[in-house]
């Protein structure tokens, strides 16, 4: 093995003739290149941190300021208003050299003062959130404060060219909502779910909490907010994700799938090579902070903290809690193919391999005819089963020797690639093919995705792609951004002789390489290999029968879990965003109301509903819960069921419900949500060993309808108006409750919406196909309501 070869790159022995030292110069050169690469990355990281610390300032502006001050001094002009004369008295003599030095010092001080003032102004402006509550659209009047704020914000991203982390230091911290406000919003949200007696009881419980122990717990949250960057995110990551002991496959991990209307090649190795290459360009853009920060309404930056762990990251199991391990760099990927694992190098002599060269490496993996080692094929089932058995097995069988070396290769990879033996297809007239596509992305066979890795790229035999992502390190929006970047680079294939887009072109300029992405007419990657890429290394394992038995036990747990998943992918093509705009209703609110109506018809009752919103307007923000089941939405649903209610009244109630939903969404984005506040209060109560009946009951309520919208349009590389068929079909996740539904959706265009609906087959109360039919009917009913 290469690992064994490197281990003896340097050796020495003491003989009767003295000290005998042996060197393997080729391996030492590899080590030297690795060291150079590591220091270059450290330098880039230092440069990035420095630039973000002084934004909106730049080295160019500093040089120009110094040139003006020094040039004016040499020309006899005093631009310092006499400060040079006051400063020169502290120097040995009043000479030209010392006066120039004084001017340079004053120029630096002036530049720093202006930048500091601008940063403080930027921090102050980013605290304003009134813009979020303004109604947008034709004929809507924007308030004077919002217009003034908008004009004041323009220079910071129009003239100063912000980078990925430029706004990090200026973002506000997440506020702690008032207890009384949270109580009021919570009671309003559960009113449709409770009868009068239950509601009266909950009112009493909540009031006792607010007037009692709640005040003490609230003071601890205020203290945590003062001391930490974000009072929610670290506890959310620890207690919601890392301390979970149940399988993360289906229960936590999520997936994304390819664009269904663009299929650039059926060559598996070629498609994999281009996708891998483009993902690595995204990593390079993150490392150099060249990725454009996401700006809401083109004006307000979102926190970019989560991008740091997209690559080179894995979740390591523990007995009580898992931990996230992130490496600063990784020069290889781990590939799973035909039941075998390979280490595939990504660089040759310090240069990133081109797609045509990566294709050669991947084809060698596909063509490998070596036999599968005992336990190897289903090894990843350990990451799909319960966490405690995986942690114990890892400690017992993978903490030393050959197994540790091979496991380190997988966990230390930039990401994992799975080359499947199955085709992924889409047929508008046969939903079972798309359902199968989603199932393969969500859980595969239960042993062919490394579920602990930040993400696993999955490439079908016919060249269609997707991914499975671990959830603890980041939220779906970050992976959606990467996926949109990758898909845009891949399906909008430039000519081999044409300038390429965005960061790919910047990369080529930096490295002096000629970029060749896209595919030839025969389906292979464009370009001509300029080197023989390093040979993929087959990973070796030594697993005793006891270890193989533990792998099989985890596989049986995973198998039972995946066999219980009922996944249905719905491509709703009757209408999309275009019709929703004609109704003058927010598209998200439109769909959420349809889901409320569909669920009520399916279950004959209302249920606690979860919709994910983001709090990335704040530093290190992650998510907040929006509760779409409101008093207003329940009134509208009942009106739709009651045939005696007029169409006009139904429309009026629908608009009220949508307005209330939008208000809840806006509050969640502004840090005024309910659930993260209650969650943190509960964590504090557990630390203090204080029992709160109110918090215990709130945190035990099941989310029988868990929903999320897949974001898109996060990169300027993909113009959906010009290329509407290039959008990804989105992704999905497993059901949160045993007797509930998980629904993810993406508004894919003016006339297309994708829904990913999951439930459990073991529940007699749910059926994903039935619920898909109810969603279709609810959407159609709303359309007819407006006579469109």
XYZ file of C-alpha atoms in Angstrom, residues 64-782:
719
model
C -4.000 55.424 -2.146
C -4.484 57.201 1.202
C -0.805 56.940 2.041
C 0.139 58.163 -1.444
C -2.081 61.235 -1.033
C -0.688 62.109 2.421
C 2.948 61.525 1.523
C 2.622 63.178 -1.897
C 0.979 66.235 -0.362
C 3.738 66.528 2.228
C 6.453 66.335 -0.407
C 4.608 68.912 -2.532
C 4.343 71.336 0.378
C 0.598 70.962 0.961
C -0.656 70.367 4.473
C -3.646 67.988 4.248
C -3.324 67.117 7.946
C -4.564 70.517 9.156
C -1.420 71.101 11.219
C -1.293 67.660 12.837
C 2.066 66.931 11.204
C 3.636 69.911 13.018
C 2.227 68.688 16.328
C 3.473 65.164 15.783
C 6.955 66.037 14.517
C 7.961 67.476 17.892
C 8.061 63.895 19.244
C 10.748 62.927 16.732
C 14.530 63.616 16.997
C 14.512 66.403 14.394
C 12.285 68.235 11.946
C 13.609 66.740 8.718
C 11.960 65.834 5.420
C 12.277 62.120 6.185
C 10.589 62.442 9.578
C 7.838 64.667 8.166
C 7.113 62.020 5.509
C 6.989 59.392 8.280
C 4.567 61.576 10.264
C 2.376 61.975 7.191
C 2.389 58.198 6.692
C 1.377 57.634 10.316
C -1.401 60.221 10.094
C -2.560 58.723 6.783
C -2.773 55.296 8.393
C -4.618 56.732 11.396
C -7.028 58.614 9.153
C -7.677 55.556 7.004
C -8.248 53.395 10.089
C -10.582 56.006 11.586
C -12.696 56.192 8.446
C -12.874 52.390 8.152
C -13.776 52.031 11.826
C -16.538 54.621 11.425
C -17.872 52.896 8.319
C -17.882 49.522 10.114
C -19.816 50.980 13.012
C -22.281 52.530 10.583
C -22.615 49.181 8.826
C -23.284 47.416 12.145
C -25.917 49.998 12.997
C -27.619 49.681 9.607
C -27.695 45.871 9.778
C -29.649 46.088 13.019
C -32.574 47.645 11.167
C -35.161 45.020 10.228
C -38.145 47.145 9.364
C -37.529 46.446 5.658
C -38.547 42.833 6.195
C -42.061 43.837 7.212
C -42.601 46.122 4.239
C -45.060 44.868 1.636
C -43.381 44.456 -1.735
C -44.761 44.517 -5.241
C -46.205 46.887 -7.787
C -48.067 49.787 -6.264
C -46.679 49.180 -2.762
C -45.430 52.265 -0.950
C -42.113 51.806 0.868
C -41.760 53.752 4.115
C -39.336 56.664 4.398
C -37.088 54.941 7.025
C -36.713 51.893 4.795
C -35.887 54.021 1.751
C -33.265 55.942 3.729
C -31.831 52.691 5.082
C -31.722 51.174 1.604
C -29.809 54.149 0.195
C -27.349 54.070 3.118
C -26.675 50.361 2.543
C -25.917 50.666 -1.172
C -22.247 51.775 -0.955
C -21.233 48.758 1.123
C -21.843 46.297 -1.680
C -21.912 48.560 -4.754
C -18.480 50.123 -4.348
C -16.512 47.940 -1.929
C -16.862 44.453 -3.548
C -17.679 42.336 -0.494
C -16.367 38.793 -0.233
C -17.845 35.742 1.491
C -16.873 36.712 5.041
C -16.769 40.492 4.639
C -19.894 41.146 6.722
C -19.295 38.569 9.462
C -17.962 40.996 12.040
C -20.785 43.473 11.419
C -23.750 41.104 11.746
C -25.876 41.618 14.873
C -26.250 38.941 17.532
C -29.498 37.002 17.845
C -31.818 38.733 20.337
C -33.538 36.957 23.228
C -37.320 37.488 22.907
C -39.312 38.689 25.906
C -40.973 35.903 27.890
C -44.380 37.525 27.629
C -44.114 37.786 23.834
C -43.112 34.135 23.481
C -45.962 33.048 25.749
C -48.507 35.056 23.781
C -47.310 33.709 20.416
C -47.178 30.148 21.702
C -50.741 30.245 23.040
C -51.940 31.661 19.736
C -50.191 28.889 17.816
C -51.756 26.037 19.809
C -55.265 27.456 19.989
C -56.502 25.553 16.882
C -55.183 22.299 18.380
C -56.797 22.479 21.820
C -60.359 22.503 23.087
C -61.444 25.125 25.622
C -60.510 23.049 28.678
C -57.067 22.136 27.314
C -56.399 25.707 26.251
C -57.394 27.039 29.688
C -55.010 24.570 31.301
C -52.174 25.613 28.983
C -52.834 29.287 29.742
C -52.471 28.570 33.446
C -49.296 26.492 32.993
C -47.637 29.137 30.834
C -48.574 31.965 33.209
C -47.101 30.095 36.167
C -43.918 29.570 34.207
C -43.575 33.209 33.127
C -44.213 34.512 36.626
C -42.064 31.847 38.257
C -38.955 29.968 37.188
C -39.106 31.433 33.695
C -37.674 34.753 34.897
C -34.592 33.069 36.333
C -34.043 31.007 33.202
C -34.454 34.127 31.062
C -31.688 35.920 32.981
C -29.300 33.075 32.170
C -30.147 33.424 28.477
C -29.417 37.159 28.611
C -26.053 36.289 30.162
C -25.307 33.680 27.492
C -26.171 36.164 24.759
C -23.616 38.575 26.197
C -20.892 35.934 26.308
C -21.490 33.980 23.118
C -21.756 34.819 19.440
C -25.150 33.137 19.205
C -27.094 31.944 22.240
C -28.885 29.173 20.306
C -26.587 27.597 17.689
C -24.100 25.687 19.866
C -26.863 24.158 22.010
C -28.930 23.386 18.937
C -26.027 21.555 17.300
C -25.175 19.673 20.491
C -28.563 18.642 21.845
C -30.691 18.343 18.715
C -28.108 16.637 16.524
C -24.937 15.372 18.186
C -26.528 13.888 21.321
C -29.106 11.941 19.353
C -28.429 8.214 19.749
C -30.820 6.949 17.085
C -29.759 6.409 13.442
C -29.051 9.571 11.473
C -30.005 7.892 8.184
C -33.598 8.952 7.368
C -34.018 10.569 10.820
C -31.541 13.400 10.281
C -29.728 13.272 6.937
C -31.315 14.877 3.883
C -30.809 14.540 0.147
C -30.830 16.463 -3.123
C -31.260 15.314 -6.713
C -30.169 16.349 -10.177
C -31.879 18.615 -12.662
C -34.350 16.328 -14.402
C -34.552 18.142 -17.729
C -30.827 18.273 -18.497
C -28.856 15.057 -18.825
C -25.468 16.049 -20.273
C -23.948 12.549 -20.429
C -24.693 8.927 -19.669
C -21.027 8.184 -18.954
C -20.777 7.572 -15.225
C -17.063 8.271 -14.831
C -17.232 11.447 -16.937
C -20.211 12.886 -15.065
C -18.608 12.033 -11.728
C -15.330 13.676 -12.779
C -16.974 16.956 -13.772
C -19.185 17.068 -10.660
C -16.196 16.376 -8.399
C -14.102 19.014 -10.164
C -16.827 21.641 -9.875
C -17.380 20.835 -6.192
C -13.653 21.375 -5.613
C -13.876 24.748 -7.346
C -16.616 25.632 -4.880
C -14.269 24.607 -2.056
C -11.529 26.792 -3.512
C -13.933 29.741 -3.714
C -14.794 29.280 -0.025
C -11.144 29.011 1.018
C -10.253 32.210 -0.833
C -13.439 33.963 0.243
C -14.203 34.574 -3.437
C -17.728 33.217 -3.172
C -20.288 35.986 -3.324
C -22.121 36.386 0.001
C -25.842 35.679 -0.137
C -27.722 38.996 -0.060
C -31.429 39.117 0.787
C -33.196 41.467 -1.626
C -29.717 42.181 -2.975
C -29.020 44.346 0.072
C -28.817 42.463 3.382
C -26.021 39.894 3.868
C -26.607 36.480 5.408
C -24.155 34.859 7.818
C -21.564 32.745 5.975
C -20.257 30.860 9.026
C -21.690 27.483 7.974
C -19.655 27.396 4.745
C -16.466 26.691 6.693
C -17.413 23.033 7.218
C -18.869 22.057 3.836
C -15.743 20.069 2.941
C -13.201 17.976 4.871
C -15.762 17.390 7.627
C -17.111 14.274 9.292
C -19.256 13.368 12.271
C -17.427 11.026 14.664
C -19.580 8.770 16.891
C -19.340 8.764 20.671
C -21.013 6.906 23.514
C -22.850 9.922 24.952
C -22.426 12.455 22.196
C -20.893 12.680 18.736
C -18.435 15.340 17.660
C -17.773 17.155 14.408
C -14.222 16.927 13.091
C -13.153 19.414 10.428
C -9.774 19.347 8.704
C -8.191 22.445 7.199
C -7.364 20.588 4.012
C -7.782 17.308 2.181
C -6.148 16.278 -1.090
C -8.201 13.172 -1.814
C -11.724 11.791 -1.946
C -12.999 8.391 -0.827
C -14.881 6.444 -3.508
C -17.240 3.525 -2.915
C -17.836 1.319 -5.950
C -18.952 -2.306 -6.341
C -18.713 -2.840 -2.581
C -15.094 -1.604 -2.366
C -13.443 1.575 -1.031
C -10.736 3.560 -2.799
C -8.614 6.585 -2.044
C -8.550 8.794 -5.152
C -5.918 11.599 -5.140
C -7.106 14.953 -6.471
C -3.738 16.618 -7.149
C -0.699 15.887 -9.261
C 2.489 17.854 -8.480
C 0.458 20.462 -6.643
C -2.053 20.906 -9.472
C -5.719 19.997 -9.261
C -6.471 17.206 -11.703
C -8.656 18.251 -14.619
C -11.978 16.501 -15.284
C -10.538 14.448 -18.153
C -7.775 13.249 -15.796
C -10.167 12.545 -12.945
C -12.258 10.496 -15.372
C -9.260 8.205 -15.944
C -8.886 7.646 -12.187
C -12.578 6.968 -11.689
C -12.736 4.601 -14.636
C -9.941 2.580 -13.022
C -12.075 2.339 -9.886
C -15.094 1.177 -11.911
C -13.014 -1.390 -13.801
C -11.300 -2.771 -10.681
C -11.839 -6.534 -10.466
C -10.354 -7.233 -7.034
C -12.453 -9.194 -4.602
C -14.499 -7.635 -1.805
C -12.895 -8.092 1.611
C -14.915 -9.549 4.525
C -17.131 -6.854 6.036
C -16.143 -4.217 3.475
C -19.288 -4.097 1.347
C -21.630 -3.211 4.226
C -19.113 -1.282 6.329
C -21.011 2.021 6.029
C -24.043 0.372 7.654
C -22.284 1.250 10.910
C -22.917 4.929 10.097
C -26.567 4.132 9.277
C -27.426 2.278 12.488
C -27.625 3.326 16.127
C -24.828 5.584 17.303
C -23.704 3.774 20.459
C -22.933 0.424 18.726
C -21.024 2.333 16.031
C -19.013 4.225 18.669
C -18.121 0.998 20.502
C -17.255 -0.819 17.293
C -15.094 2.076 16.131
C -13.170 2.064 19.397
C -12.723 -1.701 19.418
C -11.907 -2.480 15.789
C -10.980 0.807 14.058
C -8.741 2.603 16.580
C -5.439 1.042 15.528
C -3.634 -0.761 12.773
C -4.738 -1.163 9.179
C -8.406 -0.439 9.885
C -7.549 2.899 11.510
C -5.435 3.917 8.514
C -8.240 3.094 6.078
C -10.928 4.715 8.243
C -8.804 7.873 8.447
C -8.735 7.970 4.651
C -12.551 7.994 4.514
C -13.067 10.416 7.384
C -10.231 12.661 6.168
C -11.515 12.879 2.594
C -12.844 16.102 1.121
C -16.095 14.186 0.634
C -17.245 10.683 -0.298
C -18.346 9.599 -3.771
C -20.632 6.618 -4.353
C -20.640 5.149 -7.867
C -23.908 3.206 -7.988
C -24.735 0.188 -10.113
C -28.263 1.449 -10.788
C -29.751 3.934 -13.261
C -31.680 6.963 -11.965
C -34.544 7.972 -14.239
C -37.391 10.461 -14.542
C -40.603 9.827 -16.433
C -43.453 12.360 -16.056
C -45.948 9.553 -16.664
C -44.429 7.113 -14.145
C -43.873 8.606 -10.696
C -42.376 5.350 -9.354
C -39.115 6.059 -11.204
C -38.757 9.439 -9.519
C -39.764 7.883 -6.190
C -36.992 5.339 -6.604
C -34.549 8.132 -7.440
C -35.387 9.870 -4.172
C -35.123 6.636 -2.188
C -31.644 5.987 -3.543
C -30.554 9.460 -2.481
C -32.161 9.248 0.989
C -30.841 5.865 2.091
C -29.511 3.815 -0.842
C -29.140 0.212 0.290
C -28.461 1.242 3.874
C -24.746 0.525 3.510
C -23.526 2.341 0.367
C -23.439 5.939 1.664
C -21.098 7.169 4.376
C -23.813 8.910 6.379
C -21.331 10.516 8.811
C -19.587 12.504 6.078
C -20.632 16.125 5.484
C -21.992 14.931 2.150
C -21.764 11.969 -0.186
C -21.971 12.565 -3.932
C -23.980 9.812 -5.619
C -23.587 9.097 -9.336
C -25.907 6.637 -11.046
C -24.783 4.216 -13.713
C -26.477 6.376 -16.363
C -24.771 9.580 -15.198
C -27.553 11.159 -13.132
C -26.372 12.530 -9.808
C -27.509 13.512 -6.332
C -26.207 13.798 -2.791
C -26.884 12.694 0.762
C -25.856 15.159 3.477
C -25.316 14.948 7.220
C -27.290 17.660 9.021
C -25.456 18.586 12.228
C -22.730 20.767 10.717
C -25.002 22.999 8.595
C -28.490 23.514 7.239
C -29.864 22.518 3.850
C -29.568 26.011 2.339
C -25.758 25.794 2.373
C -25.710 22.461 0.518
C -28.379 23.818 -1.837
C -26.031 26.688 -2.674
C -23.170 24.311 -3.430
C -25.451 22.060 -5.467
C -26.776 24.981 -7.502
C -23.187 26.076 -8.193
C -22.195 22.572 -9.278
C -25.266 21.975 -11.439
C -24.884 25.381 -13.104
C -21.251 24.660 -13.993
C -22.101 21.180 -15.201
C -25.276 21.463 -17.265
C -24.465 24.855 -18.804
C -21.474 23.292 -20.521
C -19.158 25.846 -22.142
C -17.189 25.042 -25.272
C -13.687 23.806 -24.690
C -12.289 26.905 -26.430
C -14.661 29.410 -24.824
C -14.188 31.487 -21.669
C -15.858 29.775 -18.732
C -17.943 31.281 -15.985
C -17.286 32.852 -12.636
C -14.926 31.193 -10.210
C -13.864 28.596 -12.755
C -12.369 31.391 -14.873
C -10.751 32.998 -11.824
C -9.241 29.655 -10.928
C -7.762 29.309 -14.418
C -6.258 32.785 -14.284
C -4.714 32.079 -10.881
C -3.237 28.712 -11.778
C -2.305 29.411 -15.375
C -4.270 26.368 -16.508
C -6.562 26.003 -19.480
C -10.038 25.060 -18.289
C -11.933 22.325 -20.110
C -15.250 21.373 -18.611
C -18.284 19.892 -20.238
C -18.589 16.817 -22.410
C -17.625 15.644 -25.860
C -20.152 14.222 -28.276
C -19.248 10.707 -27.115
C -20.052 11.616 -23.496
C -16.483 11.776 -22.186
C -15.003 14.833 -20.478
C -13.623 17.546 -22.708
C -9.933 18.209 -22.713
C -6.736 16.239 -23.208
C -4.959 14.737 -20.173
C -1.569 16.362 -19.600
C -0.401 13.789 -17.072
C -1.017 10.275 -15.930
C -3.109 10.789 -12.791
C -2.062 9.013 -9.579
C -3.455 5.505 -9.378
C -6.399 5.097 -6.981
C -5.438 3.213 -3.825
C -7.596 0.298 -2.757
C -8.272 0.514 0.983
C -7.442 -2.575 3.030
C -9.323 -3.940 6.020
C -8.739 -6.620 8.634
C -12.099 -7.373 10.214
C -12.586 -10.375 12.484
C -15.890 -12.197 12.391
C -17.065 -10.370 15.526
C -16.658 -7.054 13.714
C -18.462 -8.380 10.641
C -21.322 -9.487 12.906
C -21.612 -5.991 14.385
C -21.723 -4.531 10.889
C -24.503 -6.942 9.998
C -26.430 -5.968 13.161
C -26.248 -2.289 12.199
C -27.318 -3.186 8.685
C -30.420 -4.960 9.971
C -31.323 -1.823 11.973
C -30.837 0.313 8.861
C -32.771 -2.154 6.709
C -35.768 -2.099 9.038
C -35.669 1.705 9.049
C -35.426 2.196 5.294
C -38.059 -0.445 4.550
C -40.458 1.536 6.720
C -40.029 4.745 4.702
C -42.816 5.620 2.290
C -41.382 8.235 -0.089
C -43.347 9.916 -2.848
C -42.005 12.583 -5.206
C -44.671 14.736 -6.803
C -43.961 16.867 -9.882
C -46.874 19.323 -9.915
C -46.915 20.850 -13.403
C -50.433 22.333 -13.518
C -49.089 25.711 -12.373
C -46.301 27.302 -10.353
C -45.056 30.670 -9.227
C -46.704 32.478 -12.128
C -50.250 31.722 -10.999
C -49.426 32.463 -7.352
C -48.270 35.932 -8.342
C -51.574 36.522 -10.127
C -53.345 35.690 -6.862
C -51.160 38.336 -5.141
C -50.205 35.822 -2.476
C -46.750 34.875 -1.265
C -45.806 31.587 -3.006
C -44.604 30.086 0.264
C -47.809 31.063 2.079
C -49.825 29.730 -0.870
C -48.208 26.295 -0.562
C -48.343 26.231 3.227
C -52.081 26.913 3.180
C -52.515 24.135 0.622
C -50.608 21.794 2.949
C -52.876 22.766 5.852
C -55.955 21.994 3.775
C -54.453 18.730 2.502
C -53.492 17.582 5.993
C -56.917 18.355 7.443
C -58.595 16.365 4.680
C -56.136 13.523 5.164
C -56.208 13.326 8.976
C -59.555 15.043 9.702
C -57.825 17.244 12.272
C -55.261 20.008 12.637
C -51.752 19.245 13.807
C -48.676 21.077 14.993
C -46.833 22.084 11.822
C -43.132 22.847 11.462
C -41.745 25.048 8.721
C -38.040 25.801 8.705
C -36.982 29.428 8.498
C -33.464 30.811 8.754
C -31.936 33.248 11.239
C -28.817 33.969 9.187
C -29.496 37.693 9.357
C -27.664 37.230 12.668
C -24.151 35.998 13.290
C -23.890 32.195 13.363
C -27.650 31.956 12.894
C -29.160 28.665 11.796
C -32.903 28.039 11.795
C -36.117 28.990 13.530
C -39.550 27.398 13.407
C -42.536 28.958 11.704
C -45.895 27.516 12.817
C -48.185 27.603 9.755
C -51.123 26.107 11.671
C -52.645 29.336 13.003
C -56.050 30.536 14.095
C -56.474 32.210 10.704
C -55.361 29.188 8.647
C -57.689 26.865 10.582
C -60.616 29.213 9.979
C -59.888 29.223 6.252
C -59.571 25.414 6.121
C -62.911 25.016 7.885
C -64.439 27.462 5.402
C -63.141 25.352 2.508
C -64.778 22.281 4.027
C -68.068 24.086 4.688
C -69.918 24.342 1.364
C -72.210 27.072 2.712
C -69.332 29.585 2.839
C -69.160 31.875 -0.176
C -66.164 32.115 -2.485
C -65.581 35.751 -1.530
C -65.460 34.865 2.173
C -63.054 32.018 1.501
C -60.737 34.340 -0.418
C -60.896 36.892 2.401
C -60.035 34.250 5.010
C -57.223 32.891 2.809
C -55.637 36.322 2.502
C -55.851 36.827 6.269
C -54.228 33.419 6.826
C -51.435 34.226 4.359
C -50.787 37.602 5.983
C -50.558 35.935 9.400
C -48.244 33.280 8.015
C -45.975 35.907 6.476
C -45.886 37.759 9.765
C -44.817 34.573 11.532
C -42.117 33.982 8.943
C -40.838 37.541 9.282
C -40.774 37.284 13.079
C -38.805 34.039 12.842
C -36.194 35.621 10.557
C -35.872 38.595 12.910
C -35.175 36.458 15.973
C -38.696 36.812 17.378
C -39.679 33.178 16.987
C -41.067 30.854 19.619
C -39.385 27.489 19.501
C -35.645 28.246 19.749
C -36.340 30.486 22.734
C -38.340 27.753 24.484
C -35.699 25.174 23.582
C -32.907 27.212 25.192
C -35.016 27.849 28.287
C -35.481 24.087 28.545
C -31.721 23.469 28.244
C -31.036 25.951 31.049
C -33.682 24.287 33.221
C -31.955 20.934 32.737
C -28.577 22.413 33.670
C -30.110 23.904 36.820
C -32.012 20.653 37.502
C -35.259 22.580 37.666
C -38.484 20.894 36.600
C -40.899 22.930 34.485
C -44.184 21.211 33.553
C -44.819 23.882 30.912
C -41.472 23.442 29.115
C -41.656 19.670 29.403
C -45.040 19.612 27.723
C -44.051 22.096 25.009
C -40.866 20.230 24.062
C -42.656 16.868 23.940
C -45.257 17.947 21.381
C -44.791 15.990 18.108
C -44.441 17.743 14.739
C -46.762 15.557 12.665
C -46.356 17.790 9.642
C -42.751 18.918 9.115
C -42.164 21.109 6.065
C -39.331 22.974 4.390
C -38.843 24.919 1.177
C -35.664 24.226 -0.776
C -34.041 27.581 -1.596
C -32.697 28.341 -5.053
C -31.356 31.340 -6.930
C -28.439 31.599 -4.481
C -25.807 31.929 -7.180
C -25.583 34.409 -10.028
C -24.110 31.664 -12.218
C -27.548 30.321 -13.081
C -30.134 32.600 -14.675
C -33.365 30.654 -14.269
C -35.223 33.064 -16.525
C -32.932 32.044 -19.394
C -32.471 28.423 -18.309
C -35.646 27.330 -16.493
C -34.925 23.656 -17.218
C -31.593 23.785 -15.365
C -33.026 24.029 -11.857
C -32.533 21.066 -9.567
C -35.597 19.066 -8.560
C -34.799 19.898 -4.933
C -34.480 17.376 -2.160
C -36.166 15.954 0.882
C -35.906 14.273 4.263
C -37.555 11.566 6.330
C -40.652 11.960 8.522
C -40.063 13.586 11.922
C -42.928 11.818 13.709
C -43.813 8.126 13.445
C -47.387 9.065 12.521
C -46.602 12.185 10.519
C -45.361 13.511 7.184
C -42.133 15.155 6.075
C -42.729 17.493 3.138
C -40.035 19.382 1.261
C -40.876 21.472 -1.790
C -39.190 23.642 -4.367
C -40.951 26.147 -6.593
C -39.017 25.161 -9.687
C -40.449 27.684 -12.112
C -43.462 29.561 -13.325
C -45.319 26.286 -13.955
C -43.643 23.600 -11.863
C -43.441 22.629 -8.183
C -41.680 19.551 -6.801
C -42.876 17.975 -3.552
C -40.889 15.330 -1.630
C -43.320 13.585 0.736
C -42.198 11.010 3.308
C -43.997 8.991 5.967
C -43.762 5.592 7.650
C -45.394 2.512 6.242
C -45.908 1.158 9.759
C -48.291 4.009 10.609
C -51.947 3.280 9.789
C -52.627 7.033 9.773
C -50.318 8.073 6.959
C -49.871 7.296 3.275
C -47.503 9.406 1.159
C -49.278 8.717 -2.137
C -52.645 9.607 -0.605
C -51.211 12.804 0.831
C -49.700 13.698 -2.568
C -53.195 13.421 -4.048
C -54.568 15.661 -1.305
C -51.870 18.261 -2.012
C -52.713 18.226 -5.718
C -56.410 18.656 -4.917
C -55.761 21.467 -2.423
C -53.626 23.382 -4.933
C -56.310 22.948 -7.565
C -59.024 24.151 -5.157
C -57.102 27.354 -4.414
